[in-house]
XYZ file of C-alpha atoms in Angstrom:
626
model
C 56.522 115.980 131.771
C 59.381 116.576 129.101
C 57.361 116.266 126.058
C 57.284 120.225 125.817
C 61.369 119.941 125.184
C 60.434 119.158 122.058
C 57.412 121.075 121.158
C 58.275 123.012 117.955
C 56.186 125.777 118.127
C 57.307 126.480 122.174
C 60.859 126.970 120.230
C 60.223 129.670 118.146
C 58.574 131.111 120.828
C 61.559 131.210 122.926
C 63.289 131.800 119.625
C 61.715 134.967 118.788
C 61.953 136.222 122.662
C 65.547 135.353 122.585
C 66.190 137.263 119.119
C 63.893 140.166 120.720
C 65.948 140.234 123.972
C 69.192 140.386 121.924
C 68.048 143.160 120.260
C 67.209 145.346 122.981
C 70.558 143.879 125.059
C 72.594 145.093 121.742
C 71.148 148.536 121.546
C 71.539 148.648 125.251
C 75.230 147.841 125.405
C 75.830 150.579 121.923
C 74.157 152.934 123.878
C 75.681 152.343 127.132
C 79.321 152.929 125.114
C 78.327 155.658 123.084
C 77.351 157.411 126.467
C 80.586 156.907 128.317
C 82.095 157.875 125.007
C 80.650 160.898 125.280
C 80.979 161.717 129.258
C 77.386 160.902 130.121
C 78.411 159.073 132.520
C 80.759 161.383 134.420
C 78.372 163.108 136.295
C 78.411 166.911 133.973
C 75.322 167.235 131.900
C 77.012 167.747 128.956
C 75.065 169.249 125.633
C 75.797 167.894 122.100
C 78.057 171.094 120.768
C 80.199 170.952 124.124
C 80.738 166.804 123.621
C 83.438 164.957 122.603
C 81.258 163.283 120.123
C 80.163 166.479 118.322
C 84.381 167.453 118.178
C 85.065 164.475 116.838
C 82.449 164.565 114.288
C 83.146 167.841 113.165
C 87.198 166.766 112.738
C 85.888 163.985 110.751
C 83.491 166.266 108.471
C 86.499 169.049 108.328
C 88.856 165.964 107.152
C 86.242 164.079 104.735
C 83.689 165.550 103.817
C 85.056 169.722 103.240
C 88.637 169.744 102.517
C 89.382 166.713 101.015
C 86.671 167.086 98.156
C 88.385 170.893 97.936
C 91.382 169.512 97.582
C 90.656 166.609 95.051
C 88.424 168.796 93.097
C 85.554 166.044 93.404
C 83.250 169.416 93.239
C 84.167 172.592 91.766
C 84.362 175.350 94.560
C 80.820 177.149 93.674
C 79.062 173.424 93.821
C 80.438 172.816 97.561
C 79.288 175.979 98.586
C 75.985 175.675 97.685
C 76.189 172.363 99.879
C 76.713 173.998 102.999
C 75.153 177.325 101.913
C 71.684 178.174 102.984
C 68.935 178.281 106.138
C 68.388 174.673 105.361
C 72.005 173.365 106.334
C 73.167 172.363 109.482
C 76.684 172.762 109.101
C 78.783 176.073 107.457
C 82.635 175.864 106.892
C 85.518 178.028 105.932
C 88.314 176.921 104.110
C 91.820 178.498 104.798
C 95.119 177.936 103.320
C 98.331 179.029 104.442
C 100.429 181.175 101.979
C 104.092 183.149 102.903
C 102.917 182.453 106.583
C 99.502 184.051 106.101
C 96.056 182.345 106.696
C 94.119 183.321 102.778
C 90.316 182.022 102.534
C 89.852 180.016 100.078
C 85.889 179.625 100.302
C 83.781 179.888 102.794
C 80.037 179.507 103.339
C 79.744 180.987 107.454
C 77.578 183.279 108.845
C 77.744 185.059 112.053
C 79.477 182.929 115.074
C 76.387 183.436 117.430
C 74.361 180.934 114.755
C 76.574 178.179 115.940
C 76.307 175.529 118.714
C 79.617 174.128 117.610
C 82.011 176.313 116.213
C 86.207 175.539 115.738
C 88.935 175.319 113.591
C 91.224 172.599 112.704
C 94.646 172.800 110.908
C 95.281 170.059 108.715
C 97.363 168.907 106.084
C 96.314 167.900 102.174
C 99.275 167.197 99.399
C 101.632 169.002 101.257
C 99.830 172.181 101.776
C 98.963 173.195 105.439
C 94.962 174.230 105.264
C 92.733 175.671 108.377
C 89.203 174.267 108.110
C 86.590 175.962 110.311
C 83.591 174.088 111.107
C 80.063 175.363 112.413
C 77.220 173.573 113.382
C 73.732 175.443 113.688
C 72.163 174.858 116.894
C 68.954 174.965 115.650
C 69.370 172.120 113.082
C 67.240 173.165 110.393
C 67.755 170.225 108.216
C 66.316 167.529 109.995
C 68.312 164.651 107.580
C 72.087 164.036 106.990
C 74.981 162.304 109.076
C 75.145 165.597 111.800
C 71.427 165.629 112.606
C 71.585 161.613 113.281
C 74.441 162.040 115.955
C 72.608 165.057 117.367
C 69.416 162.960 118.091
C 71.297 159.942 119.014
C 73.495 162.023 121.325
C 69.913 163.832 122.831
C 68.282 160.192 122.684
C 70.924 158.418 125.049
C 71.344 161.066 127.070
C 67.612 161.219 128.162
C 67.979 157.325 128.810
C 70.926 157.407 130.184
C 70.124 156.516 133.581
C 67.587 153.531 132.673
C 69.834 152.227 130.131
C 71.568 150.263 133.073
C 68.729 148.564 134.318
C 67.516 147.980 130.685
C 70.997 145.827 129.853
C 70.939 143.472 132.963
C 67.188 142.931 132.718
C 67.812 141.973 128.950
C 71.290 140.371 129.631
C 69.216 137.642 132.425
C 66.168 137.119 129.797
C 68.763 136.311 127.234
C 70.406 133.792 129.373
C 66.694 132.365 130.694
C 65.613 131.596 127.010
C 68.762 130.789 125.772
C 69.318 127.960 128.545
C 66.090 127.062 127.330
C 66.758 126.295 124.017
C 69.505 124.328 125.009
C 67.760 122.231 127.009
C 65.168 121.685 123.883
C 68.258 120.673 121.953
C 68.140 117.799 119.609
C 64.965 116.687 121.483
C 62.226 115.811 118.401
C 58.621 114.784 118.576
C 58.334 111.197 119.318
C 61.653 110.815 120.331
C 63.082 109.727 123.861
C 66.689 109.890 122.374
C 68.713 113.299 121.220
C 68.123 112.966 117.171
C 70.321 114.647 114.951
C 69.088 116.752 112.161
C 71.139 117.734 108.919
C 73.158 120.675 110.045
C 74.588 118.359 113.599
C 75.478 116.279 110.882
C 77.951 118.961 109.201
C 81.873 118.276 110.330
C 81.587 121.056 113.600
C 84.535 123.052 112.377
C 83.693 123.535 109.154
C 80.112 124.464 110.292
C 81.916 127.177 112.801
C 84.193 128.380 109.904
C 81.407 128.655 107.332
C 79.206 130.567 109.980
C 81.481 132.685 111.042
C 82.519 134.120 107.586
C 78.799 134.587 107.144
C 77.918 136.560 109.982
C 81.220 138.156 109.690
C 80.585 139.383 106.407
C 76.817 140.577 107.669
C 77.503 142.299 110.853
C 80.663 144.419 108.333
C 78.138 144.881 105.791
C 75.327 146.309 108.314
C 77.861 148.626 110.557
C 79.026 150.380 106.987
C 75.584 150.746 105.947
C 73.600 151.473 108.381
C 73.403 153.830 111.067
C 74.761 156.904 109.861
C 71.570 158.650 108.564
C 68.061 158.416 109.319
C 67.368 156.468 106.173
C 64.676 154.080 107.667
C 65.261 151.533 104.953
C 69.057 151.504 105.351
C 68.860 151.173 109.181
C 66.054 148.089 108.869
C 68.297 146.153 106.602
C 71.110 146.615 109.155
C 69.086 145.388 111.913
C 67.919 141.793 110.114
C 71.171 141.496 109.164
C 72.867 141.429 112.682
C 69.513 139.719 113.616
C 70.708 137.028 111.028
C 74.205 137.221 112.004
C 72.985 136.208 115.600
C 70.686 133.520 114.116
C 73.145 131.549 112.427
C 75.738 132.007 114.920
C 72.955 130.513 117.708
C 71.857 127.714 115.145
C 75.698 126.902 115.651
C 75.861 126.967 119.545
C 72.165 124.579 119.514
C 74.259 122.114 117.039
C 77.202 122.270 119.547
C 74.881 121.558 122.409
C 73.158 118.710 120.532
C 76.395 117.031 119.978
C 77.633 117.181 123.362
C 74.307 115.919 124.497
C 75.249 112.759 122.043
C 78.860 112.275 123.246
C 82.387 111.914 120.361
C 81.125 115.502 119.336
C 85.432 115.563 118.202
C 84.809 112.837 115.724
C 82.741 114.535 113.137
C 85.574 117.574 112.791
C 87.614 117.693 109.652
C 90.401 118.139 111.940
C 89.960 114.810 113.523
C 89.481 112.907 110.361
C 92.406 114.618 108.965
C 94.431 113.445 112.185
C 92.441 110.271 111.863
C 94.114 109.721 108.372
C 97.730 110.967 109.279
C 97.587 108.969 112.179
C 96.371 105.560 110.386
C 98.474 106.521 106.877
C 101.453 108.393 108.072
C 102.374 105.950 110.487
C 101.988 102.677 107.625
C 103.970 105.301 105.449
C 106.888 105.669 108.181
C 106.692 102.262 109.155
C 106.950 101.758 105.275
C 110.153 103.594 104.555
C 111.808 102.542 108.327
C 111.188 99.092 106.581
C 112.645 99.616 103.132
C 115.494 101.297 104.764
C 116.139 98.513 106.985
C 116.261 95.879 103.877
C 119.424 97.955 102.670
C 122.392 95.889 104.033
C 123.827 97.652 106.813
C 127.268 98.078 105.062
C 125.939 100.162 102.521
C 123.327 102.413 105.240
C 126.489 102.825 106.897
C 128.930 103.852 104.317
C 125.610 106.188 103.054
C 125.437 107.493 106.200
C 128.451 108.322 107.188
C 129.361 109.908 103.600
C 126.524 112.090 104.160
C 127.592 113.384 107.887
C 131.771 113.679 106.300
C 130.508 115.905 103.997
C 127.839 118.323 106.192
C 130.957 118.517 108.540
C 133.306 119.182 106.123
C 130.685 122.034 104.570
C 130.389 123.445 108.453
C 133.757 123.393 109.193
C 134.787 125.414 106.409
C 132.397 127.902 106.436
C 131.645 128.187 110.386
C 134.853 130.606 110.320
C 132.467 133.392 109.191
C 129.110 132.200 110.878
C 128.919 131.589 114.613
C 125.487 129.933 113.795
C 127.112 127.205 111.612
C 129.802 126.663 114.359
C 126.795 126.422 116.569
C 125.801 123.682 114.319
C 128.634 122.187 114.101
C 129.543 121.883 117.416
C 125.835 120.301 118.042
C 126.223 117.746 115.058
C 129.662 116.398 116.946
C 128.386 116.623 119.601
C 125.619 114.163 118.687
C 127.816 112.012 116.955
C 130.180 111.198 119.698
C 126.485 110.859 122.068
C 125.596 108.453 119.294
C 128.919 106.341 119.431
C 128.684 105.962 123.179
C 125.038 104.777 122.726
C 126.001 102.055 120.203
C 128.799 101.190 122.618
C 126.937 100.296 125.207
C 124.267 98.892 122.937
C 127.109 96.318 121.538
C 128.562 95.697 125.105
C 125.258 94.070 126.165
C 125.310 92.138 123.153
C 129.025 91.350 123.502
C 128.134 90.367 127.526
C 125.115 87.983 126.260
C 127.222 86.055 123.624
C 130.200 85.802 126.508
C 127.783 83.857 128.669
C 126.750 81.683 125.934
C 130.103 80.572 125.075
C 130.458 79.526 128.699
C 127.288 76.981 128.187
C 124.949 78.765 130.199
C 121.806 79.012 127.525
C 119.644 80.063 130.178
C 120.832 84.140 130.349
C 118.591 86.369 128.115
C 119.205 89.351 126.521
C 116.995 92.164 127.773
C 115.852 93.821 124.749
C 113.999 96.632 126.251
C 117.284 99.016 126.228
C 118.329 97.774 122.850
C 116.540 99.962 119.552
C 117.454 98.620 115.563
C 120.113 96.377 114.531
C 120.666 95.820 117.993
C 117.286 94.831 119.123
C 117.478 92.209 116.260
C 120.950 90.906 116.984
C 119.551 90.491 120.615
C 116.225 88.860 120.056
C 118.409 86.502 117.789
C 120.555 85.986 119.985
C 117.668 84.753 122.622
C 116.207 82.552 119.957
C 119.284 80.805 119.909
C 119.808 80.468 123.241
C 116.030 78.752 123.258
C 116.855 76.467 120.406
C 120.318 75.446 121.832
C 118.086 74.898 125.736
C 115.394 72.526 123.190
C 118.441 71.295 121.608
C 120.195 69.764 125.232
C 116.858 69.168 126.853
C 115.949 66.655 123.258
C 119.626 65.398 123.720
C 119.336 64.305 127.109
C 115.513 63.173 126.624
C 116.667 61.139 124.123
C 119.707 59.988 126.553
C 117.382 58.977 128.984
C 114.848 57.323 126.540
C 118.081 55.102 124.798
C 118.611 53.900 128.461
C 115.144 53.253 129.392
C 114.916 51.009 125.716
C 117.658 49.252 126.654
C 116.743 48.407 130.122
C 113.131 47.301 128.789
C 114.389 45.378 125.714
C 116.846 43.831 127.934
C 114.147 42.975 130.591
C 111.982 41.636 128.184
C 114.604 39.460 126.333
C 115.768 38.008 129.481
C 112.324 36.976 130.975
C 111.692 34.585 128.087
C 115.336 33.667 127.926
C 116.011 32.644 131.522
C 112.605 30.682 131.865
C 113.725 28.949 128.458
C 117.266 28.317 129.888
C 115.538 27.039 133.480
C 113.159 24.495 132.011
C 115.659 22.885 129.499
C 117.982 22.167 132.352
C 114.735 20.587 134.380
C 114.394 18.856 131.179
C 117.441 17.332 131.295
C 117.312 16.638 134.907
C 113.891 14.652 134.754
C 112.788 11.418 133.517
C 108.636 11.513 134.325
C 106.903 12.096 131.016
C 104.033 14.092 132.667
C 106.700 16.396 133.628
C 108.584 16.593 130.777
C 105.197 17.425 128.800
C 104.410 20.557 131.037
C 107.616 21.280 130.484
C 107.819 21.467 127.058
C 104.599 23.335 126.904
C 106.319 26.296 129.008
C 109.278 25.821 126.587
C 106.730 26.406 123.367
C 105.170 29.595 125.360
C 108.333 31.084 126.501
C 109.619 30.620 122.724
C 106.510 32.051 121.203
C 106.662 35.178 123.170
C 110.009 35.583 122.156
C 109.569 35.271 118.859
C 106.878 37.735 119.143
C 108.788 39.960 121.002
C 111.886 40.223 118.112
C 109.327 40.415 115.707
C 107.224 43.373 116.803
C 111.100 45.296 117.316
C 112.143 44.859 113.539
C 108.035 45.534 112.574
C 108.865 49.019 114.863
C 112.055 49.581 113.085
C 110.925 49.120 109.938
C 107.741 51.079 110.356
C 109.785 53.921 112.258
C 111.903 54.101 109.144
C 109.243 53.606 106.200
C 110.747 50.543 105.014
C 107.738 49.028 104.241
C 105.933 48.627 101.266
C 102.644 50.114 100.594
C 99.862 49.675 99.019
C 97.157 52.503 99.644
C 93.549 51.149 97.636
C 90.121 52.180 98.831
C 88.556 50.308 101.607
C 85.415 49.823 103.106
C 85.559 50.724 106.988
C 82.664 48.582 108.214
C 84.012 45.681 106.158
C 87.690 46.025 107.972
C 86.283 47.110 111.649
C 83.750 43.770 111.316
C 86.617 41.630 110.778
C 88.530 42.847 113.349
C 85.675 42.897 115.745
C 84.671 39.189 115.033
C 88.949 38.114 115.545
C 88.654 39.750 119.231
C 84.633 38.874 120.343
C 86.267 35.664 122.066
C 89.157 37.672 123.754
C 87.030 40.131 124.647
C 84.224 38.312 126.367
C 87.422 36.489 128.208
C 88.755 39.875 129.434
C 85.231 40.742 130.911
C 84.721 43.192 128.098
C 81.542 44.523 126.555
C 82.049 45.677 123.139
C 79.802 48.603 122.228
C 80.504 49.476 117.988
C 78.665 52.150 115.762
C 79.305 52.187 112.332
C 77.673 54.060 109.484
C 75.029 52.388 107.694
C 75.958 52.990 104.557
C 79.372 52.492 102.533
C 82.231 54.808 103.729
C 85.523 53.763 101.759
C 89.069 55.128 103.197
C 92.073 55.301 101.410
C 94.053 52.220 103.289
C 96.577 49.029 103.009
C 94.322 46.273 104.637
C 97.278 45.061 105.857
C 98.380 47.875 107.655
C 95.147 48.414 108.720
C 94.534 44.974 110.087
C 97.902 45.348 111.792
C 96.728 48.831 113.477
C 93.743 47.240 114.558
C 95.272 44.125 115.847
C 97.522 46.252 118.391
C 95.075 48.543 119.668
C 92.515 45.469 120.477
C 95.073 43.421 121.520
C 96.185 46.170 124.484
C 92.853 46.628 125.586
C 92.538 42.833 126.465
C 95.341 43.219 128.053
C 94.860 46.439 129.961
C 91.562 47.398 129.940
C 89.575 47.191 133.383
C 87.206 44.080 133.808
C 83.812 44.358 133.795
C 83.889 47.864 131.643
C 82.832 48.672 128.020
C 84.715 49.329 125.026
C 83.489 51.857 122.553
C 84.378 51.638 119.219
C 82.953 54.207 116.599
C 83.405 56.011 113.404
C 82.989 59.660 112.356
C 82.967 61.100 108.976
C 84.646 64.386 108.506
C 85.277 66.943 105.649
C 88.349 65.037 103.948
C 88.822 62.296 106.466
C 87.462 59.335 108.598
C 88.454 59.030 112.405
C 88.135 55.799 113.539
C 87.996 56.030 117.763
C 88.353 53.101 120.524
C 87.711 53.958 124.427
C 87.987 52.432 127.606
C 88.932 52.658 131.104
C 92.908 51.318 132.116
C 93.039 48.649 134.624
C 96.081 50.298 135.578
C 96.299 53.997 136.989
C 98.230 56.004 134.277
C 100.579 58.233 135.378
C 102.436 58.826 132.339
C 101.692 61.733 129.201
C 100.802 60.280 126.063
C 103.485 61.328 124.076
C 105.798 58.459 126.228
C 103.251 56.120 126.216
C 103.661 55.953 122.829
C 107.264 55.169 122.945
C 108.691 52.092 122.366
C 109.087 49.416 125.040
C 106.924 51.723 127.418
C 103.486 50.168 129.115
C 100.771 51.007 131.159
C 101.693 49.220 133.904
C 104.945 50.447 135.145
C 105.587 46.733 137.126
C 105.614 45.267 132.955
C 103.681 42.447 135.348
C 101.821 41.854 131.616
C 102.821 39.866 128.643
C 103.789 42.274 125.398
C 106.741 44.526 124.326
C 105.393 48.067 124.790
C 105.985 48.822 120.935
C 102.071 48.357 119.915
C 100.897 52.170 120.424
C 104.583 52.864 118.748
C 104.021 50.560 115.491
C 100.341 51.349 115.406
C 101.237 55.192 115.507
C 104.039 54.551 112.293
C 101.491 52.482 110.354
C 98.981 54.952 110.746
C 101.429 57.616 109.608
C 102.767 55.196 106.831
C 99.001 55.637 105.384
C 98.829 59.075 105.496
C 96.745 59.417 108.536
C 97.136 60.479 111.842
C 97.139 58.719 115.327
C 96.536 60.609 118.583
C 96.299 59.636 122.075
C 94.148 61.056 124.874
C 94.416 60.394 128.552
C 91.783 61.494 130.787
C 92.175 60.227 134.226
C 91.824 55.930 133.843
C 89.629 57.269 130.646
C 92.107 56.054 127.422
C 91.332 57.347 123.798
C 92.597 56.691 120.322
C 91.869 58.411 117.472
C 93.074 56.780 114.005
C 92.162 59.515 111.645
C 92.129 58.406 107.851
C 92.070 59.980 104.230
C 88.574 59.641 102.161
C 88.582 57.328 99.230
C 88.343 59.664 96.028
C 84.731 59.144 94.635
């Protein structure tokens, strides 16, 4: 059903009946005007000689065509006579000019009056010198050629159509509109197409396309109206019809690309205007923004002293020489004006500020300064202002973190000193008290543990202080992972299988070397297995794998707490902090802490994930070079 919107040949059908219908719609409308120009229209049925038209014309001839060439001597008298001299010539003249208040002829070339469909005189002037033209036309018209005989027969033309000329517009005027909302719907539609294509000239910028066709046709329809229609020269009149046929061509080739475009949408964004807004827009801004920013990297002691200088002396020019100019007092006046508007601004811009630092120095850190009414300097001061107000809030809230962390270590250390110590204390006074060897033996055996654990306790605090404060040695050589995690693995399979746990390891199978103190690494090891045997839930698996990355080698342990964890992992990590908040369990909360240190110690990172009971470490380590 729409394939015939783009059927080439049905456009220039409609084409050629639009161009046709223009035609006859523009000689329509000139004739219509030339006919109410010349009172056909006003009911009298008016004859050529008696019109307006034929006046006019015969002014114009008088002016132009007799007395000017008289005057300019562009003939010599006897030649310009024999112009309008003879039975062939439609048009006879005298030529009058006034001397010592008397009308003297000059030359003429008139017969007798009764000849003459048109016949009047016109006074005009010429260098100075007041002349009396007479005109006559004959009104038989002899000479069926020249400028008069082509308004006579236009003039007799129109007026014989005069009364269909009417219906003969609005017929033309409604075809015109019928095949011209034709074409538009055929617009940018193209065989084997569904879409609107584009062809070369939709692709033009649209307002250089307008300007281009419009000095084209421009330059036509002037060149055809100068040319044409003033004679009967059938050549002359031809060329000016194809070239306001080809004035309206390219001007409708220009309302189709138009159509097209809006038919595709963003028909703005292939203007030269746009593009040129386009660039001003994206480059004048990064040029402002540019010379805002160099300006603001002058210190503002020297903008100010600049700018001030610079208003001193425009005042000082105004005020001197606004005594004899009310428009530079005008100025003047404005420019103080503005000032003193401009003081008050930065007033009120400072007393914020001054408001906001007032709070501060009262210790309230929370108050912000509300930048959205401060512009400049001001804005700058104030969002500096707010970022110390947030650093001194992180400052205090670190401070009394840190507060309540000392007093948490020191209730845990002392908790975990005393346990140990008071058993120890108890069972040497049973000792004492007690003479059965079976007793004493048990005893002593509690002793050893109670001992043990305390020496294990003060030396995991200076292994934490030393590692928290680098002061230990090391010594950073590759090392095969496998290697290391099988050791470690075969220290724990006994502990392991004790705690109900099912190891479940994957290693590479081939050799992966880390950059690593065995020591350390042993030690970092030894912690993390040693708190899952202590807090890892019974009857559950422990993962342990490896994973090689771009530049490093994560080495990851998972399993599920026997305890719930309500606690982030940035405090379980502290020191003296456990899973079990009860500390119901043997250890000193600093494993996580020392393994975390000795991981950093090697260059590596540690992180901790909690996911519900799920607990994850990942001990991330630098490749071995080659």
């Amino acid at each position: 059903m729409t394939q015939w919107k783009s059927s080439l040949l049905l456009k220039f059908i409609v084409l050629l009946f639009l161009m046709a219908f223009l035609t006859v719609f523009g000689l329509t409308s000139a004739g219509i005007l030339y006919g109410y120009r010349a009172n056909l229209y006003g009911g009298s049925n008016t004859s050529y000689f008696a019109s307006r038209i034929c006046y006019e014309n015969a002014r114009e001839m008088a002016q132009f065509d007799i007395l000017e060439p008289y005057t300019q001597e562009y003939f010599p008298v006897g030649v310009l006579e024999d112009l309008y001299r003879g039975s062939f010539t439609n048009v006879n003249y005298a030529i009058e000019e006034q001397q010592d208040g008397q009308w003297q002829v000059m030359s003429t070339t008139l017969s007798e009056k009764e000849n003459y469909g048109f016949y009047d005189s016109f006074e005009l002037w010429e260098n100075g010198t007041s002349y009396r033209v007479t005109v006559g036309i004959k009104s038989s018209m002899p000479q069926e050629s020249g400028k008069t005989y082509c308004q006579y027969l236009i003039f007799n033309t129109i007026h014989r159509l005069s009364d269909v000329l009417p219906w003969i517009l609005v017929i033309s005027a409604v075809l015109c509109v019928a095949s011209f909302t034709v074409l538009c719907i055929m617009a940018g539609h193209r065989p084997g197409h569904d879409e609107i294509v584009l062809n070369w000239m939709d692709r033009l910028p649209l307002d250089a396309y307008a300007l281009m066709a419009a000095c084209f046709a421009g330059w036509l329809l002037r060149l055809s109206l100068e040319n044409g229609f003033y004679d009967l020269d059938a050549f002359a009149n031809t060329m000016a019809c194809v070239g306001i046929l080809t004035a309206s061509m390219i001007l409708l080739g220009w309302l189709l690309s138009l159509i097209t475009r809006l038919k595709v949408g963003r028909w703005w964004a292939n203007t030269l205007i746009y593009r040129l807004l386009h660039w001003i827009h994206r480059n004048g801004l990064h040029a402002i923004k540019m010379l805002l920013r160099t300006v603001g990297a002058i210190p503002i002691v020297w903008r100010t002293l600049v700018i001030t200088a610079a208003l001193l002396i425009a005042l000082m020019y105004l005020a001197i020489y606004s005594i004899w100019s009310s428009s530079l007092l005008m100025l003047y006046t404005l420019i103080s004006l503005a000032i003193v508007i401009f003081l008050c601004f930065c007033s009120i811009q400072l007393q914020k500020l001054k408001s906001a630092v007032e709070t501060m120095a009262n210790g309230d850190f929370e108050t912000r300064v509300d930048t959205t009414g401060l512009y400049g300097e001001f804005r700058h001061y104030g969002q500096h202002l707010n970022a110390i107000s947030d650093g001194m809030s992180i400052a205090i809230e670190q401070h009394t973190k840190s507060e309540r962390m000392k007093t948490e270590l020191i209730t845990n250390v002392s908790h975990d000193i005393k346990t140990p110590l008071t058993s120890i204390l108890n069972y040497v006074d049973l000792l004492q008290h007690t003479n059965d060897e079976a007793e004493r033996t048990q005893y002593l055996e509690v002793l050893h543990r109670q001992a043990t654990r305390l020496k294990k306790l003060t030396e995991d605090l200076v292994e934490a202080s030393k590692a928290a404060t680098g002061n230990i040695q090391t010594d950073l050589v590759p090392t095969d992972v496998s290697e290391s995690l099988n050791q470690a693995v075969g220290e724990y399979t006994e502990r392991l299988e004790a705690a109900g746990l099912t190891l479940v390891a994957h290693f590479p199978d081939y050799g992966l070397s880390i950059l690593a103190d065995g020591r350390l690494l042993w030690r970092v090891l030894d912690n993390l297995l040693g708190n899952i045997c202590k807090y890892a839930m019974p009857g559950t698996r422990v993962y342990l794998t490896v994973e090689e990355r771009e530049k490093t080698v994560s080495i990851q342990l998972k399993n599920i707490s026997r305890q719930q964890l309500n606690i982030s992992p940035d405090e379980l990590m502290e020191r003296f902090v456990r899973g079990d908040s009860a500390r119901s369990t043997e250890g000193s909360g600093l494993g996580l802490n020392i393994a975390k240190s000795l991981t950093e110690l090697q260059r590596g990172r540690f992180r901790l994930e909690l996911d519900g009971d799920l607990f994850k470490v990942d001990v991330e380590l630098p490749k071995a070079n080659g």
